[in-house]
PDB file of C-alpha atoms and ligand atoms in Angstrom:
ATOM      1  CA  MET Q   1     114.685  81.107  94.441  1.00  0.00           C
ATOM      2  CA  VAL Q   2     112.749  77.952  93.486  1.00  0.00           C
ATOM      3  CA  THR Q   3     109.527  76.757  95.169  1.00  0.00           C
ATOM      4  CA  ARG Q   4     109.098  73.393  96.870  1.00  0.00           C
ATOM      5  CA  ASP Q   5     107.656  72.007  93.605  1.00  0.00           C
ATOM      6  CA  GLY Q   6     110.543  73.397  91.537  1.00  0.00           C
ATOM      7  CA  CYS Q   7     109.036  76.581  90.037  1.00  0.00           C
ATOM      8  CA  PRO Q   8     111.564  79.426  89.687  1.00  0.00           C
ATOM      9  CA  VAL Q   9     110.099  82.635  91.132  1.00  0.00           C
ATOM     10  CA  ALA Q  10     111.944  84.963  88.703  1.00  0.00           C
ATOM     11  CA  VAL Q  11     110.576  83.006  85.758  1.00  0.00           C
ATOM     12  CA  TYR Q  12     106.959  83.017  86.949  1.00  0.00           C
ATOM     13  CA  ARG Q  13     107.216  86.782  87.539  1.00  0.00           C
ATOM     14  CA  ALA Q  14     108.353  87.284  83.952  1.00  0.00           C
ATOM     15  CA  MET Q  15     106.076  84.876  82.073  1.00  0.00           C
ATOM     16  CA  ASP Q  16     103.282  86.248  79.923  1.00  0.00           C
ATOM     17  CA  PRO Q  17      99.800  85.773  81.475  1.00  0.00           C
ATOM     18  CA  GLU Q  18      98.442  85.119  77.979  1.00  0.00           C
ATOM     19  CA  PRO Q  19      96.919  83.061  76.508  1.00  0.00           C
ATOM     20  CA  THR Q  20      95.750  81.702  79.888  1.00  0.00           C
ATOM     21  CA  LEU Q  21      94.315  85.025  81.079  1.00  0.00           C
ATOM     22  CA  THR Q  22      91.955  85.433  78.131  1.00  0.00           C
ATOM     23  CA  ASP Q  23      90.544  81.931  78.645  1.00  0.00           C
ATOM     24  CA  VAL Q  24      90.166  82.483  82.399  1.00  0.00           C
ATOM     25  CA  ARG Q  25      88.306  85.757  81.830  1.00  0.00           C
ATOM     26  CA  ARG Q  26      85.956  83.991  79.424  1.00  0.00           C
ATOM     27  CA  PHE Q  27      85.069  81.408  82.096  1.00  0.00           C
ATOM     28  CA  LEU Q  28      84.775  83.961  84.925  1.00  0.00           C
ATOM     29  CA  GLY Q  29      82.391  86.277  83.094  1.00  0.00           C
ATOM     30  CA  ASP Q  30      81.473  89.104  85.450  1.00  0.00           C
ATOM     31  CA  ARG Q  31      82.113  87.152  88.655  1.00  0.00           C
ATOM     32  CA  GLN Q  32      83.800  89.471  91.116  1.00  0.00           C
ATOM     33  CA  THR Q  33      85.286  87.294  93.845  1.00  0.00           C
ATOM     34  CA  VAL Q  34      88.148  85.007  92.817  1.00  0.00           C
ATOM     35  CA  LEU Q  35      90.128  82.470  94.841  1.00  0.00           C
ATOM     36  CA  ASP Q  36      93.357  81.651  92.968  1.00  0.00           C
ATOM     37  CA  LEU Q  37      94.774  78.382  94.343  1.00  0.00           C
ATOM     38  CA  GLY Q  38      98.499  77.995  93.585  1.00  0.00           C
ATOM     39  CA  SER Q  39      98.658  81.607  92.434  1.00  0.00           C
ATOM     40  CA  GLY Q  40     102.440  81.779  92.254  1.00  0.00           C
ATOM     41  CA  ALA Q  41     103.683  85.321  91.732  1.00  0.00           C
ATOM     42  CA  GLY Q  42     100.280  86.597  90.607  1.00  0.00           C
ATOM     43  CA  ARG Q  43     100.663  86.070  86.859  1.00  0.00           C
ATOM     44  CA  ILE Q  44      96.869  85.704  86.649  1.00  0.00           C
ATOM     45  CA  ALA Q  45      95.819  87.160  90.040  1.00  0.00           C
ATOM     46  CA  ASN Q  46      97.481  90.527  89.405  1.00  0.00           C
ATOM     47  CA  PRO Q  47      95.707  91.380  86.129  1.00  0.00           C
ATOM     48  CA  LEU Q  48      92.381  90.136  87.522  1.00  0.00           C
ATOM     49  CA  THR Q  49      92.871  92.456  90.514  1.00  0.00           C
ATOM     50  CA  ARG Q  50      93.786  95.362  88.250  1.00  0.00           C
ATOM     51  CA  GLU Q  51      90.504  95.001  86.382  1.00  0.00           C
ATOM     52  CA  GLY Q  52      88.564  95.379  89.626  1.00  0.00           C
ATOM     53  CA  ARG Q  53      87.948  91.816  90.798  1.00  0.00           C
ATOM     54  CA  ILE Q  54      88.410  90.929  94.457  1.00  0.00           C
ATOM     55  CA  VAL Q  55      91.116  88.276  94.453  1.00  0.00           C
ATOM     56  CA  THR Q  56      92.503  86.036  97.179  1.00  0.00           C
ATOM     57  CA  ALA Q  57      95.804  84.423  96.174  1.00  0.00           C
ATOM     58  CA  VAL Q  58      96.860  81.200  97.901  1.00  0.00           C
ATOM     59  CA  ASP Q  59     100.271  79.564  97.627  1.00  0.00           C
ATOM     60  CA  ASP Q  60     102.613  77.724  99.959  1.00  0.00           C
ATOM     61  CA  SER Q  61     105.553  79.834  98.734  1.00  0.00           C
ATOM     62  CA  SER Q  62     105.905  83.181 100.518  1.00  0.00           C
ATOM     63  CA  GLU Q  63     108.584  84.098  97.937  1.00  0.00           C
ATOM     64  CA  MET Q  64     105.995  83.757  95.163  1.00  0.00           C
ATOM     65  CA  LEU Q  65     103.268  85.584  97.103  1.00  0.00           C
ATOM     66  CA  ALA Q  66     105.628  88.539  97.733  1.00  0.00           C
ATOM     67  CA  HIS Q  67     104.999  89.531  94.099  1.00  0.00           C
ATOM     68  CA  VAL Q  68     101.194  89.481  94.268  1.00  0.00           C
ATOM     69  CA  VAL Q  69      99.955  93.076  94.029  1.00  0.00           C
ATOM     70  CA  GLY Q  70      96.643  94.290  95.432  1.00  0.00           C
ATOM     71  CA  ALA Q  71      95.126  90.898  96.177  1.00  0.00           C
ATOM     72  CA  ARG Q  72      94.880  89.352  99.611  1.00  0.00           C
ATOM     73  CA  THR Q  73      97.536  86.650 100.007  1.00  0.00           C
ATOM     74  CA  ILE Q  74      97.407  83.509 102.135  1.00  0.00           C
ATOM     75  CA  CYS Q  75     100.515  81.344 102.491  1.00  0.00           C
ATOM     76  CA  THR Q  76      99.357  77.779 103.071  1.00  0.00           C
ATOM     77  CA  PRO Q  77      99.127  74.394 101.367  1.00  0.00           C
ATOM     78  CA  ILE Q  78      95.894  74.424  99.348  1.00  0.00           C
ATOM     79  CA  ALA Q  79      94.567  71.336 101.135  1.00  0.00           C
ATOM     80  CA  ASN Q  80      94.814  73.150 104.503  1.00  0.00           C
ATOM     81  CA  LEU Q  81      92.852  76.219 103.449  1.00  0.00           C
ATOM     82  CA  ALA Q  82      89.712  76.601 105.570  1.00  0.00           C
ATOM     83  CA  LEU Q  83      88.192  80.043 105.066  1.00  0.00           C
ATOM     84  CA  THR Q  84      84.661  80.770 106.235  1.00  0.00           C
ATOM     85  CA  GLU Q  85      83.896  82.882 103.176  1.00  0.00           C
ATOM     86  CA  ARG Q  86      82.854  81.506  99.791  1.00  0.00           C
ATOM     87  CA  PHE Q  87      83.910  82.697  96.322  1.00  0.00           C
ATOM     88  CA  GLU Q  88      82.014  83.170  93.072  1.00  0.00           C
ATOM     89  CA  SER Q  89      84.971  81.638  91.259  1.00  0.00           C
ATOM     90  CA  VAL Q  90      87.912  79.432  92.180  1.00  0.00           C
ATOM     91  CA  LEU Q  91      90.965  78.869  89.971  1.00  0.00           C
ATOM     92  CA  LEU Q  92      92.994  75.658  90.078  1.00  0.00           C
ATOM     93  CA  LEU Q  93      95.404  76.359  87.229  1.00  0.00           C
ATOM     94  CA  SER Q  94      98.877  75.239  86.166  1.00  0.00           C
ATOM     95  CA  HIS Q  95      98.025  71.527  85.936  1.00  0.00           C
ATOM     96  CA  LEU Q  96      97.845  70.982  89.690  1.00  0.00           C
ATOM     97  CA  ILE Q  97      95.063  68.514  88.860  1.00  0.00           C
ATOM     98  CA  ASN Q  98      97.689  66.412  87.055  1.00  0.00           C
ATOM     99  CA  SER Q  99      99.649  65.952  90.287  1.00  0.00           C
ATOM    100  CA  LYS Q 100      99.718  62.524  91.919  1.00  0.00           C
ATOM    101  CA  ASP Q 101      96.989  63.089  94.507  1.00  0.00           C
ATOM    102  CA  PRO Q 102      94.759  65.972  93.401  1.00  0.00           C
ATOM    103  CA  LEU Q 103      91.601  65.081  95.368  1.00  0.00           C
ATOM    104  CA  PRO Q 104      92.490  67.201  98.457  1.00  0.00           C
ATOM    105  CA  LEU Q 105      93.103  70.165  96.145  1.00  0.00           C
ATOM    106  CA  VAL Q 106      89.764  69.734  94.384  1.00  0.00           C
ATOM    107  CA  GLN Q 107      88.010  69.259  97.742  1.00  0.00           C
ATOM    108  CA  SER Q 108      89.515  72.504  99.006  1.00  0.00           C
ATOM    109  CA  ALA Q 109      88.374  74.296  95.850  1.00  0.00           C
ATOM    110  CA  SER Q 110      84.893  72.832  96.228  1.00  0.00           C
ATOM    111  CA  SER Q 111      84.534  73.829  99.861  1.00  0.00           C
ATOM    112  CA  HIS Q 112      85.266  77.484  99.027  1.00  0.00           C
ATOM    113  CA  LEU Q 113      82.730  77.858  96.193  1.00  0.00           C
ATOM    114  CA  THR Q 114      79.398  79.631  96.500  1.00  0.00           C
ATOM    115  CA  PRO Q 115      76.440  77.373  95.560  1.00  0.00           C
ATOM    116  CA  ASP Q 116      76.420  78.764  91.990  1.00  0.00           C
ATOM    117  CA  GLY Q 117      80.149  79.516  91.750  1.00  0.00           C
ATOM    118  CA  VAL Q 118      82.455  78.128  89.057  1.00  0.00           C
ATOM    119  CA  LEU Q 119      85.666  76.210  89.485  1.00  0.00           C
ATOM    120  CA  VAL Q 120      88.093  76.723  86.590  1.00  0.00           C
ATOM    121  CA  ILE Q 121      90.610  73.893  86.287  1.00  0.00           C
ATOM    122  CA  GLU Q 122      93.536  73.870  83.872  1.00  0.00           C
ATOM    123  CA  ARG Q 123      94.814  70.400  83.022  1.00  0.00           C
ATOM    124  CA  PHE Q 124      96.990  68.907  80.308  1.00  0.00           C
ATOM    125  CA  ALA Q 125      94.572  68.271  77.445  1.00  0.00           C
ATOM    126  CA  PRO Q 126      93.810  64.547  77.229  1.00  0.00           C
ATOM    127  CA  GLY Q 127      95.487  62.925  74.221  1.00  0.00           C
ATOM    128  CA  ARG Q 128      98.019  65.701  73.687  1.00  0.00           C
ATOM    129  CA  SER Q 129     101.290  64.523  72.227  1.00  0.00           C
ATOM    130  CA  TRP Q 130     104.424  64.651  74.347  1.00  0.00           C
ATOM    131  CA  ASN Q 131     107.420  65.618  72.224  1.00  0.00           C
ATOM    132  CA  PRO Q 132     110.529  67.709  72.896  1.00  0.00           C
ATOM    133  CA  SER Q 133     109.671  71.337  72.188  1.00  0.00           C
ATOM    134  CA  VAL Q 134     110.768  74.943  72.616  1.00  0.00           C
ATOM    135  CA  ARG Q 135     108.424  77.886  73.140  1.00  0.00           C
ATOM    136  CA  ASN Q 136     108.554  81.422  74.459  1.00  0.00           C
ATOM    137  CA  SER Q 137     106.415  83.154  77.066  1.00  0.00           C
ATOM    138  CA  GLY Q 138     107.307  86.827  77.225  1.00  0.00           C
ATOM    139  CA  PRO Q 139     111.093  86.956  77.770  1.00  0.00           C
ATOM    140  CA  VAL Q 140     111.174  83.333  79.019  1.00  0.00           C
ATOM    141  CA  THR Q 141     112.250  80.406  76.815  1.00  0.00           C
ATOM    142  CA  ILE Q 142     110.748  77.077  77.854  1.00  0.00           C
ATOM    143  CA  ARG Q 143     112.342  73.813  76.676  1.00  0.00           C
ATOM    144  CA  LEU Q 144     110.682  70.438  77.195  1.00  0.00           C
ATOM    145  CA  SER Q 145     113.007  67.401  77.064  1.00  0.00           C
ATOM    146  CA  ASP Q 146     113.819  63.955  78.489  1.00  0.00           C
ATOM    147  CA  ILE Q 147     110.221  62.776  78.211  1.00  0.00           C
ATOM    148  CA  VAL Q 148     109.448  59.310  79.582  1.00  0.00           C
ATOM    149  CA  ARG Q 149     105.929  57.863  79.431  1.00  0.00           C
ATOM    150  CA  ASP Q 150     104.809  54.965  81.650  1.00  0.00           C
ATOM    151  CA  GLY Q 151     101.088  54.379  81.158  1.00  0.00           C
ATOM    152  CA  ASP Q 152      99.328  57.562  82.252  1.00  0.00           C
ATOM    153  CA  ARG Q 153     102.433  58.822  84.092  1.00  0.00           C
ATOM    154  CA  ILE Q 154     104.668  61.291  82.259  1.00  0.00           C
ATOM    155  CA  GLN Q 155     108.092  62.353  83.497  1.00  0.00           C
ATOM    156  CA  ALA Q 156     110.066  65.112  81.773  1.00  0.00           C
ATOM    157  CA  VAL Q 157     112.403  68.052  82.243  1.00  0.00           C
ATOM    158  CA  THR Q 158     111.331  71.640  81.642  1.00  0.00           C
ATOM    159  CA  THR Q 159     114.215  74.081  81.384  1.00  0.00           C
ATOM    160  CA  TYR Q 160     113.333  77.747  81.809  1.00  0.00           C
ATOM    161  CA  GLU Q 161     115.786  80.308  80.409  1.00  0.00           C
ATOM    162  CA  LEU Q 162     115.716  83.994  81.306  1.00  0.00           C
ATOM    163  CA  LYS Q 163     118.415  86.642  80.910  1.00  0.00           C
ATOM    164  CA  GLY Q 164     121.212  84.072  80.441  1.00  0.00           C
ATOM    165  CA  ALA Q 165     120.203  81.944  83.456  1.00  0.00           C
ATOM    166  CA  ALA Q 166     118.640  78.472  83.201  1.00  0.00           C
ATOM    167  CA  TRP Q 167     116.486  76.529  85.665  1.00  0.00           C
ATOM    168  CA  PRO Q 168     115.914  72.829  84.849  1.00  0.00           C
ATOM    169  CA  GLN Q 169     112.821  71.389  86.566  1.00  0.00           C
ATOM    170  CA  THR Q 170     112.251  67.624  86.548  1.00  0.00           C
ATOM    171  CA  TRP Q 171     108.591  66.802  87.031  1.00  0.00           C
ATOM    172  CA  GLU Q 172     106.090  63.995  86.808  1.00  0.00           C
ATOM    173  CA  LEU Q 173     102.386  64.162  86.155  1.00  0.00           C
ATOM    174  CA  TRP Q 174      99.441  61.879  85.631  1.00  0.00           C
ATOM    175  CA  GLU Q 175      97.190  62.365  82.618  1.00  0.00           C
ATOM    176  CA  ARG Q 176      93.545  62.801  83.636  1.00  0.00           C
ATOM    177  CA  ASN Q 177      90.936  62.032  81.004  1.00  0.00           C
ATOM    178  CA  ASP Q 178      87.342  63.218  81.139  1.00  0.00           C
ATOM    179  CA  ALA Q 179      86.146  60.128  83.053  1.00  0.00           C
ATOM    180  CA  GLU Q 180      88.842  60.520  85.715  1.00  0.00           C
ATOM    181  CA  VAL Q 181      88.180  64.232  86.089  1.00  0.00           C
ATOM    182  CA  THR Q 182      84.455  63.608  86.346  1.00  0.00           C
ATOM    183  CA  ARG Q 183      85.075  61.047  89.123  1.00  0.00           C
ATOM    184  CA  LEU Q 184      87.388  63.423  91.007  1.00  0.00           C
ATOM    185  CA  LEU Q 185      84.810  66.194  90.775  1.00  0.00           C
ATOM    186  CA  TYR Q 186      82.061  63.862  91.991  1.00  0.00           C
ATOM    187  CA  GLU Q 187      84.124  62.832  95.030  1.00  0.00           C
ATOM    188  CA  ALA Q 188      84.577  66.518  95.853  1.00  0.00           C
ATOM    189  CA  GLY Q 189      80.845  67.312  95.585  1.00  0.00           C
ATOM    190  CA  LEU Q 190      81.159  68.887  92.144  1.00  0.00           C
ATOM    191  CA  THR Q 191      79.912  68.279  88.630  1.00  0.00           C
ATOM    192  CA  ALA Q 192      81.471  69.153  85.260  1.00  0.00           C
ATOM    193  CA  LEU Q 193      79.657  72.020  83.559  1.00  0.00           C
ATOM    194  CA  HIS Q 194      81.964  72.231  80.554  1.00  0.00           C
ATOM    195  CA  LEU Q 195      84.942  70.178  79.321  1.00  0.00           C
ATOM    196  CA  GLU Q 196      87.062  71.857  76.649  1.00  0.00           C
ATOM    197  CA  GLY Q 197      90.491  70.316  76.020  1.00  0.00           C
ATOM    198  CA  GLN Q 198      92.763  71.658  78.732  1.00  0.00           C
ATOM    199  CA  TRP Q 199      89.865  73.405  80.515  1.00  0.00           C
ATOM    200  CA  VAL Q 200      87.428  71.893  82.987  1.00  0.00           C
ATOM    201  CA  ILE Q 201      84.681  74.108  84.344  1.00  0.00           C
ATOM    202  CA  ALA Q 202      82.828  72.700  87.344  1.00  0.00           C
ATOM    203  CA  GLY Q 203      80.119  73.716  89.769  1.00  0.00           C
ATOM    204  CA  ARG Q 204      78.748  72.368  93.003  1.00  0.00           C
ATOM    205  CA  ARG Q 205      76.600  69.263  92.578  1.00  0.00           C
ATOM    206  CA  GLN Q 206      72.932  69.866  93.351  1.00  0.00           C
ATOM    207  CA  ARG Q 207      70.868  67.284  95.224  1.00  0.00           C
ATOM    208  CA  ASN Q 208      68.759  66.570  92.114  1.00  0.00           C
ATOM    209  CA  ASP Q 209      71.640  65.819  89.703  1.00  0.00           C
ATOM    210  CA  GLY Q 210      72.402  62.260  90.699  1.00  0.00           C
ATOM    211  CA  SER Q 211      74.021  62.677  94.095  1.00  0.00           C
TER     212      SER Q 211
HETATM  213  C1  LIG A 301     103.592  76.358  88.099  1.00  0.00           C
HETATM  214  S1  LIG A 301     103.406  77.589  89.342  1.00  0.00           S
HETATM  215  C2  LIG A 301     102.064  78.486  88.612  1.00  0.00           C
HETATM  216  C3  LIG A 301     101.643  79.710  89.294  1.00  0.00           C
HETATM  217  C4  LIG A 301     100.430  80.423  88.707  1.00  0.00           C
HETATM  218  N1  LIG A 301      99.216  79.604  88.807  1.00  0.00           N
HETATM  219  C5  LIG A 301     100.653  80.833  87.269  1.00  0.00           C
HETATM  220  O1  LIG A 301      99.905  80.388  86.395  1.00  0.00           O
HETATM  221  O2  LIG A 301     101.572  81.597  87.008  1.00  0.00           O
HETATM  222  C6  LIG A 301     102.590  76.601  90.587  1.00  0.00           C
HETATM  223  C7  LIG A 301     102.462  77.291  91.942  1.00  0.00           C
HETATM  224  O3  LIG A 301     101.642  76.477  92.760  1.00  0.00           O
HETATM  225  C8  LIG A 301     102.193  76.419  94.069  1.00  0.00           C
HETATM  226  N2  LIG A 301     101.738  75.148  94.649  1.00  0.00           N
HETATM  227  C9  LIG A 301     101.902  73.910  94.132  1.00  0.00           C
HETATM  228  N3  LIG A 301     101.308  72.996  94.914  1.00  0.00           N
HETATM  229  C10 LIG A 301     100.757  73.692  95.948  1.00  0.00           C
HETATM  230  C11 LIG A 301      99.996  73.301  97.094  1.00  0.00           C
HETATM  231  N4  LIG A 301      99.670  72.020  97.309  1.00  0.00           N
HETATM  232  N5  LIG A 301      99.599  74.269  97.956  1.00  0.00           N
HETATM  233  C12 LIG A 301      99.915  75.581  97.730  1.00  0.00           C
HETATM  234  N6  LIG A 301     100.617  75.996  96.660  1.00  0.00           N
HETATM  235  C13 LIG A 301     101.026  75.068  95.783  1.00  0.00           C
HETATM  236  C14 LIG A 301     103.690  76.546  93.878  1.00  0.00           C
HETATM  237  O4  LIG A 301     104.322  77.059  95.028  1.00  0.00           O
HETATM  238  C15 LIG A 301     103.779  77.494  92.677  1.00  0.00           C
HETATM  239  O5  LIG A 301     103.869  78.833  93.092  1.00  0.00           O
END
């Protein structure tokens, strides 16, 4: 089973949550409520739930959400999410901010944050080099190939290998530098609190910080 955006469910179940999980924990601190947007199979949501946080996992793939354990699950496109409750932390991981039109995703994240909540965004680090590569995540081998760059647009193939099976996923993304991310955040009522390579930490913009 592969999601609408080409992610193989079996692979995302098997992939190691690290090193992402350690970074996410560092940014969450002791915040208890977590909204994980594009949670997939719970690679990050499941361990956060196990350590006692109250997690809501959102994805538009019911096949992915079937593997989320202990957290509340909501099957919907992120842009359509309209909960009345607010969360101390919101996760927008897995480079969803590098998709073609990320503003609705960031707006959804923003609208679900408490006034002093943090939004944790994972992007491709600006200026990273794009070369064919092979790496492992748990039992999964991940090969990057067929890379084509056109300005800030990158197209490539990621092939996931697990237990003798292979899933090639052709994707495209748009690099987002600090200025572009800052503009996106501003349009969504947010401000950058911390920019660190692949990580963007944001909070709601207050009336006295230039808005
Ligand atoms: C690359 S997987 C990563 C899953 C998880 N964040 C992780 O780190 O393991 C991306 C997930 O985001 C979901 N997704 C992508 N775009 C989405 C959207 N607009 N609304 C809801 N889910 C989305 C896909 O269905 C997929 O499960």
